[in-house]
Coordinates of C-alpha atoms in Angstrom, one line a residue:
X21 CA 0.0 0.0 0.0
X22 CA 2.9 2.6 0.8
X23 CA 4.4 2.3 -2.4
X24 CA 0.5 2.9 -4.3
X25 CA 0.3 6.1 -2.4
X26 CA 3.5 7.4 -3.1
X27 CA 2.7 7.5 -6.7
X28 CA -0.8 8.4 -5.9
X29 CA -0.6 10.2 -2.8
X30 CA -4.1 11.8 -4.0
X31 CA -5.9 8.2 -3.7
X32 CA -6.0 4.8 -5.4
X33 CA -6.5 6.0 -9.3
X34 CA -9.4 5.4 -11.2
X35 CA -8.7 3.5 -14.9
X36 CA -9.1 6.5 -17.0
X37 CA -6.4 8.3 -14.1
X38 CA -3.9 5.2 -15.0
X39 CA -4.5 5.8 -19.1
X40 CA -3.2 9.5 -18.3
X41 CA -0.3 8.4 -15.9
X42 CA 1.0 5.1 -17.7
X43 CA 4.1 5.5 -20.0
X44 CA 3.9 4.4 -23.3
X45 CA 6.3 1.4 -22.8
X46 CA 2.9 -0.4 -20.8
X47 CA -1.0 -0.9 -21.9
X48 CA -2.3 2.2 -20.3
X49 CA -4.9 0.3 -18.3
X50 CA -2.5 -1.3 -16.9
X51 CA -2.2 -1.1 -12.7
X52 CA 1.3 -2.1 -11.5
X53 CA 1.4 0.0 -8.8
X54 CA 2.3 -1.8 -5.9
X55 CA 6.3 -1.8 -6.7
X56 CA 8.4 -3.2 -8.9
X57 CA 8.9 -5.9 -6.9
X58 CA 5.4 -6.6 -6.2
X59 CA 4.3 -10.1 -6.4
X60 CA 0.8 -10.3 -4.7
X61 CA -0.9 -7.3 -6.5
X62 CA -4.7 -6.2 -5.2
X63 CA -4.2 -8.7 -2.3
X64 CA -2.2 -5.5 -0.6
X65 CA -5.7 -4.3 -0.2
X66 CA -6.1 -6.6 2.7
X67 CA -4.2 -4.5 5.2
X68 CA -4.1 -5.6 9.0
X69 CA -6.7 -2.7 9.6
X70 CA -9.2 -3.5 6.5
X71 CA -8.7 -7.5 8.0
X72 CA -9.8 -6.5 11.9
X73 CA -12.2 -4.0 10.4
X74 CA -14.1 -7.1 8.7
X75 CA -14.1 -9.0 11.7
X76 CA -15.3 -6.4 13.3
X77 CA -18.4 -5.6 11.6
X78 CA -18.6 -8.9 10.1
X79 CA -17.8 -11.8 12.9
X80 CA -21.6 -11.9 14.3
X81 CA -23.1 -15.8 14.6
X82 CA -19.6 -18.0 14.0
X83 CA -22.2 -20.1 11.0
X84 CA -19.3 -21.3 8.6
X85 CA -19.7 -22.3 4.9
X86 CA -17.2 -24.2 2.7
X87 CA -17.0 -22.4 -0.5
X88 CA -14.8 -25.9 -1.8
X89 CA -17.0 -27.9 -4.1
X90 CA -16.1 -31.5 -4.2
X91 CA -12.8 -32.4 -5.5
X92 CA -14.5 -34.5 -7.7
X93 CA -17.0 -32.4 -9.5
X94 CA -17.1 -31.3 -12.2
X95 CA -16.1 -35.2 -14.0
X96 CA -15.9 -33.3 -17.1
X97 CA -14.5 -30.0 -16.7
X98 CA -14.2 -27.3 -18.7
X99 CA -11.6 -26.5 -21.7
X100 CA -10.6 -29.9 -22.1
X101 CA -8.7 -30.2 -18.7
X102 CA -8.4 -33.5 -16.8
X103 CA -10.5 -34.2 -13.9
X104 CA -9.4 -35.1 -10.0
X105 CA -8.0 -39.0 -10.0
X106 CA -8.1 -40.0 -6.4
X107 CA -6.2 -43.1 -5.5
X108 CA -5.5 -44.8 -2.2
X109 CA -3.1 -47.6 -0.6
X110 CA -2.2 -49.4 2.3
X111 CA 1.2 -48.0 3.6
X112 CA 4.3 -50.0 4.6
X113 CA 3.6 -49.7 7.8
X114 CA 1.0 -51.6 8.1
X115 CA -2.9 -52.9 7.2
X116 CA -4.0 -50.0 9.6
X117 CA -2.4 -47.7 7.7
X118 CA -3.5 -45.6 4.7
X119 CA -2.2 -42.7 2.1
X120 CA -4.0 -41.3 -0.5
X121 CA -3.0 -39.5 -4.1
X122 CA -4.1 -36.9 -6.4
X123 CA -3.6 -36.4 -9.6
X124 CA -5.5 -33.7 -11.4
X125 CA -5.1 -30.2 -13.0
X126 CA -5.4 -28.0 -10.1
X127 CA -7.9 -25.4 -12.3
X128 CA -10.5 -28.4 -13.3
X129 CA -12.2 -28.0 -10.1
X130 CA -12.8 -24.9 -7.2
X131 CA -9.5 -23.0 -7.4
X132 CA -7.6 -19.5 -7.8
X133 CA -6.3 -18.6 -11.5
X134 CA -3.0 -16.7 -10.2
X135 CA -1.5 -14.3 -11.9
X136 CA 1.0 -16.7 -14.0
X137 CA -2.0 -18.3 -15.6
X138 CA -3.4 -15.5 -17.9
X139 CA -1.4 -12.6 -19.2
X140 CA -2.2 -9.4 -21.2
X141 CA -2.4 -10.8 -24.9
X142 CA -1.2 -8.1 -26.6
X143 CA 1.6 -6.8 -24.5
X144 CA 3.2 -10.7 -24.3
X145 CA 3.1 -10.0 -20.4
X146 CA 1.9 -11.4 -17.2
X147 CA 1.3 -9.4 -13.4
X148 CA 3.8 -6.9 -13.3
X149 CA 6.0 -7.4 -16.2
X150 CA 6.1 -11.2 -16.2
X151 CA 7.2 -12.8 -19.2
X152 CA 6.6 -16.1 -20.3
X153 CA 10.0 -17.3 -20.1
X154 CA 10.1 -16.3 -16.3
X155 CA 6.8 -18.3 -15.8
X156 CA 8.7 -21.7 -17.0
X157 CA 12.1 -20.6 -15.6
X158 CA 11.6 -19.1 -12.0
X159 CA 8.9 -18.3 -9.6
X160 CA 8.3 -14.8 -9.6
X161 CA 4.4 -13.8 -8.9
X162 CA 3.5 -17.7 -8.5
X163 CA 0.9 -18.7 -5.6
X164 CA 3.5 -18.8 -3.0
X165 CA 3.2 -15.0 -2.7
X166 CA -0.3 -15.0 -2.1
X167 CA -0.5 -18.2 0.1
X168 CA 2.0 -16.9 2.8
X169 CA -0.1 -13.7 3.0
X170 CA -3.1 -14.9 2.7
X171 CA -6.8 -13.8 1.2
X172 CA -8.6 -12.6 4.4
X173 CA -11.3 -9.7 4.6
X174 CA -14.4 -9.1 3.9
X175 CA -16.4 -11.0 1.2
X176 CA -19.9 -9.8 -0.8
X177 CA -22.0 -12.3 -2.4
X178 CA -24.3 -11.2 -5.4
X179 CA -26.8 -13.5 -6.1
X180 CA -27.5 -12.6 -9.4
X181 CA -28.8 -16.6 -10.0
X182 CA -31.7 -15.8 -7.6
X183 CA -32.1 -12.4 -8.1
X184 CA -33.1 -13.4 -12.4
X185 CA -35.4 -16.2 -11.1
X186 CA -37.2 -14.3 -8.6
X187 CA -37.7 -11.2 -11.1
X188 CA -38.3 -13.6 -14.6
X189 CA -35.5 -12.9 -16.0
X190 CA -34.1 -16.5 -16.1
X191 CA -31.6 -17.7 -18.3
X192 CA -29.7 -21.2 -18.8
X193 CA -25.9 -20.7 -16.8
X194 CA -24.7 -23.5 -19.2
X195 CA -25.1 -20.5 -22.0
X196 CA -23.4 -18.0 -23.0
X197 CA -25.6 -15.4 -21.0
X198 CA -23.8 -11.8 -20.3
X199 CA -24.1 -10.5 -16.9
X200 CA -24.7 -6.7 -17.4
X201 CA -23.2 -4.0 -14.8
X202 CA -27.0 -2.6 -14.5
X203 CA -28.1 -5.8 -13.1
X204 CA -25.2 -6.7 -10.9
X205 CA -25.7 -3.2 -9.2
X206 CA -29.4 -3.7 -8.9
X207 CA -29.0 -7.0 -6.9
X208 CA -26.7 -5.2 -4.8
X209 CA -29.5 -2.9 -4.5
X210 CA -32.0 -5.2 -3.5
X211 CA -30.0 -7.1 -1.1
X212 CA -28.8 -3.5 0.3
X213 CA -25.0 -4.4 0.1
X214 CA -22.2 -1.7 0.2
X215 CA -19.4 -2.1 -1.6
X216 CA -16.1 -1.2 0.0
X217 CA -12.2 -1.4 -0.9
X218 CA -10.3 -4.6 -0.6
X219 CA -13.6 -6.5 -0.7
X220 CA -13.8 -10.1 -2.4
X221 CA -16.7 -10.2 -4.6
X222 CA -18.4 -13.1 -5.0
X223 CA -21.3 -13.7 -8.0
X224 CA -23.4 -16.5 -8.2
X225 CA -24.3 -17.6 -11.9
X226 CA -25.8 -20.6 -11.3
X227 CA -23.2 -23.3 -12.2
X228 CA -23.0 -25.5 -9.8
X229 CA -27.4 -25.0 -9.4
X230 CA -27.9 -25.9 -13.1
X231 CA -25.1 -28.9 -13.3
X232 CA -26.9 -31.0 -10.1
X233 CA -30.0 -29.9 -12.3
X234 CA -28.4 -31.2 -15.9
X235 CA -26.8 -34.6 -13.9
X236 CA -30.0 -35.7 -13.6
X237 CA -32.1 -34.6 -16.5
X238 CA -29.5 -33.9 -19.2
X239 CA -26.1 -35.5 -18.8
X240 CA -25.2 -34.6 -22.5
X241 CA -24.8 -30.9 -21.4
X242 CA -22.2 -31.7 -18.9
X243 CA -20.5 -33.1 -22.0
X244 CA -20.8 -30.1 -23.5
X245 CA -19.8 -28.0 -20.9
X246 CA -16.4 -29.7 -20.4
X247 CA -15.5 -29.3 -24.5
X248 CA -12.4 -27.2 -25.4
X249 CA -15.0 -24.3 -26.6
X250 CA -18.3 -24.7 -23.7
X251 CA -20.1 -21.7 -23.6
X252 CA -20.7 -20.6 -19.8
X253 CA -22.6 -17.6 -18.4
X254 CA -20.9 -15.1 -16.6
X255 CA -19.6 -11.3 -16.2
X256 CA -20.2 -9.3 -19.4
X257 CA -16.9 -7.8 -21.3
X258 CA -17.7 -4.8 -21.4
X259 CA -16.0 -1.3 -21.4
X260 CA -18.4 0.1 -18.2
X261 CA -18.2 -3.3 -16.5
X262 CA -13.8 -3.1 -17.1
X263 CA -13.8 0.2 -15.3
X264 CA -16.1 -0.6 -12.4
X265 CA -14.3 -3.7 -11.2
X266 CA -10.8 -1.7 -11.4
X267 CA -12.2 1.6 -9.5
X268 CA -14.0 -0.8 -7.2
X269 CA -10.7 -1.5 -6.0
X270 CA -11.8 -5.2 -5.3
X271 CA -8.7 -7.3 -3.6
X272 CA -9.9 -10.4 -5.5
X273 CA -13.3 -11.7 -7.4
X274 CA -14.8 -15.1 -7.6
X275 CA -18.1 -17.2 -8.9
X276 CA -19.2 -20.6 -9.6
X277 CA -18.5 -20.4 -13.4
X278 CA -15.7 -22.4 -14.3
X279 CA -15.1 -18.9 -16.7
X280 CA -16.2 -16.6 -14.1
X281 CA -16.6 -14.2 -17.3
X282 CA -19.1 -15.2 -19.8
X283 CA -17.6 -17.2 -22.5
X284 CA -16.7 -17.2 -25.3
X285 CA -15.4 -13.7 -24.9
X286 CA -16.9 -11.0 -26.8
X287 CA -13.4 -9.7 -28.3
X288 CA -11.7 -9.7 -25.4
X289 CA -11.3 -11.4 -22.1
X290 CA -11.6 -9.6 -18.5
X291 CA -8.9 -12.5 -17.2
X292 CA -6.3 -10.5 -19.0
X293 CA -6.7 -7.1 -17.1
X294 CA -7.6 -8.3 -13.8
X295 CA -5.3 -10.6 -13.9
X296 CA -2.2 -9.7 -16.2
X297 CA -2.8 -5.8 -15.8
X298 CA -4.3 -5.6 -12.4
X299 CA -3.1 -8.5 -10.3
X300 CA -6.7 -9.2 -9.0
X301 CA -6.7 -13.0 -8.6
X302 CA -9.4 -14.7 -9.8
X303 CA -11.9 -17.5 -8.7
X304 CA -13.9 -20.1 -10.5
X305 CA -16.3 -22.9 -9.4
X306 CA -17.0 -21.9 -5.5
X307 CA -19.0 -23.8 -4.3
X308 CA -21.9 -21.1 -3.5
X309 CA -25.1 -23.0 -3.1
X310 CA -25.0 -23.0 1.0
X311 CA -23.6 -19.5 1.6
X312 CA -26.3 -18.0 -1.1
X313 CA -29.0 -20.2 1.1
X314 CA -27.3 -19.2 4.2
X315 CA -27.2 -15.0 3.1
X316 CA -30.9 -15.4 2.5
X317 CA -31.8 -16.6 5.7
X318 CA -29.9 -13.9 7.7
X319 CA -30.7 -11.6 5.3
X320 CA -27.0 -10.3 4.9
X321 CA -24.8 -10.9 2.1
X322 CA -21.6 -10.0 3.5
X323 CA -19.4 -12.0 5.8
X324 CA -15.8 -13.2 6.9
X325 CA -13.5 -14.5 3.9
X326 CA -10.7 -16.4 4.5
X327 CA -8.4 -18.5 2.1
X328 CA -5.3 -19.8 2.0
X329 CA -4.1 -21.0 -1.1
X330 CA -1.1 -23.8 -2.3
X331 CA 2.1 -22.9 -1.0
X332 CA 3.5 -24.4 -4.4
X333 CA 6.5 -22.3 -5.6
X334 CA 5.8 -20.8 -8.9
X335 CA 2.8 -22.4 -8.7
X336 CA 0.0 -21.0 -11.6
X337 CA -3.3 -21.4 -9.9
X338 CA -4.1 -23.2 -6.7
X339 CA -7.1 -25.1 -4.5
X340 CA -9.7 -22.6 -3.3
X341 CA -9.0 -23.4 0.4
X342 CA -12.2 -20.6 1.0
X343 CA -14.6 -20.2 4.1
X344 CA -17.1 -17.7 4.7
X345 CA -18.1 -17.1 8.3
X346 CA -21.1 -15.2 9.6

């Protein structure tokens, strides 16, 4: 944070601030601004005073939710990747004694895309001047950084899924179905949630809702939905949904979407700002079924986040490892 207002002693700039201020050696929405060493981008958001101020105001019941869908799940996943092989043996040591194995790719099921997974296409560069060579030959900006700091704060849920059911405007999540800025603030509207900075926001598509839904009544869209080329629903690529997420000031975002973005992109893909300009981490198939039940019942979408992701040097993307608390 110290170094971020040194250069903007003024405040946190706004996207159209960083096009005025950026050199012309960078994209100019690009956001390095934490220092050139930097390796953990927005996650600096979550100060030791934002962190105690969350469980201040947010630390009321103790109810916890797992936000880690099974391992398992999906058995197809999305872009062609392999799904979680779980093997188990007796050990050495004895009948009474077992290990178990995993083999899978860690982004086929809940996880973290880090900020060595997705880099700015154009500029040929990853968080904070990354470039592809480093990502094979060294470990700068993998998950390590993030794990030994940790995602802790304050986390928002938008239930858009719920919200477009309860007002008609339904829509199949195994589509290609934009999510529009207009509606994502009118759900925070109607669920009367303030946004603040260093928050992780959480949206609910309907993933995870429509795939229990498809396992037993269409199987051949799960099929479909784990092609090279499925066609999810998600956040909408768009110029006024770009500069809302960046001046939102958000220390990471997350959904049930194995995209998180609606897919295919329309042109462009948001993974490449928030992740390659921005160094906004990004999550994909939480498990949000029992914290969207559990928000509706206390009638307050905001609560305790805590993650700690793979400590695996260099390491692309990792496990969500994610609990809300109440």
């Amino acid at each position: 944070m110290e170094v971020a207002m040194q250069k903007f002693p003024k405040g946190l700039p706004t996207l159209e601030e960083l096009k005025k201020w950026n050199t012309s050696d960078v994209p100019p929405e690009t956001a390095w601004i934490w220092g050139k060493g930097d390796e953990i981008g927005r996650i600096n958001l979550l100060t030791p005073e934002r962190i105690l101020a969350a469980r201040n105001s947010e630390l009321n019941d103790g109810d916890t939710v797992s936000l880690n869908w099974p391992m398992t799940l999906p058995t197809k996943p999305a872009f062609g990747r392999t799904p979680c092989k779980h093997r188990m043996a007796n050990h050495p040591d004895g009948p009474m004694v077992f290990d178990d194995w995993l083999d899978m790719n860690i982004q086929s099921g809940s996880q973290w895309d880090g900020f060595r997974h997705y880099g700015h296409q154009t500029q040929g560069r990853f968080y904070n001047d990354l470039t592809p060579e480093e990502v094979l030959s060294g470990t700068r900006c993998g998950i390590q950084a993030v794990s030994n700091h940790g995602i802790v704060g304050r986390g928002v849920l938008l239930d858009y899924y719920s919200w477009s059911l309860e007002t008609g405007k339904t829509y199949d999540p195994f589509t290609s179905h934009a999510i529009q800025l207009e509606y994502l603030l009118t759900v925070a509207k109607a669920q009367n949630v303030r946004f603040e900075v260093g928050d992780i926001l959480l949206i609910r598509s309907g993933y995870t809702a429509a795939y229990y839904e498809y396992e037993k009544s269409d199987p051949k869209k799960l099929d479909e939905a784990g092609s090279l080329k499925p066609n999810l629903a998600g956040v909408a690529q768009t110029e006024e949904m770009k500069a809302w997420l960046h001046d939102s000031y958000f220390a990471a975002v997350a959904g049930d979407s194995p995209s998180w973005e609606c897919w295919p992109p329309k042109g462009w893909a948001l993974h490449e700002f928030l992740l390659g300009s921005w160094g906004m981490l990004i999550g994909e198939m939480f498990d949000l079924e029992a914290l969207a039940k559990q928000c509706k019942e206390k009638k307050r979408w905001s609560f305790f986040f805590m993650s700690t992701p793979l400590n695996v040097p260099g390491g692309i993307a990792s496990f969500a490892n994610a609990l809300a608390i109440h």
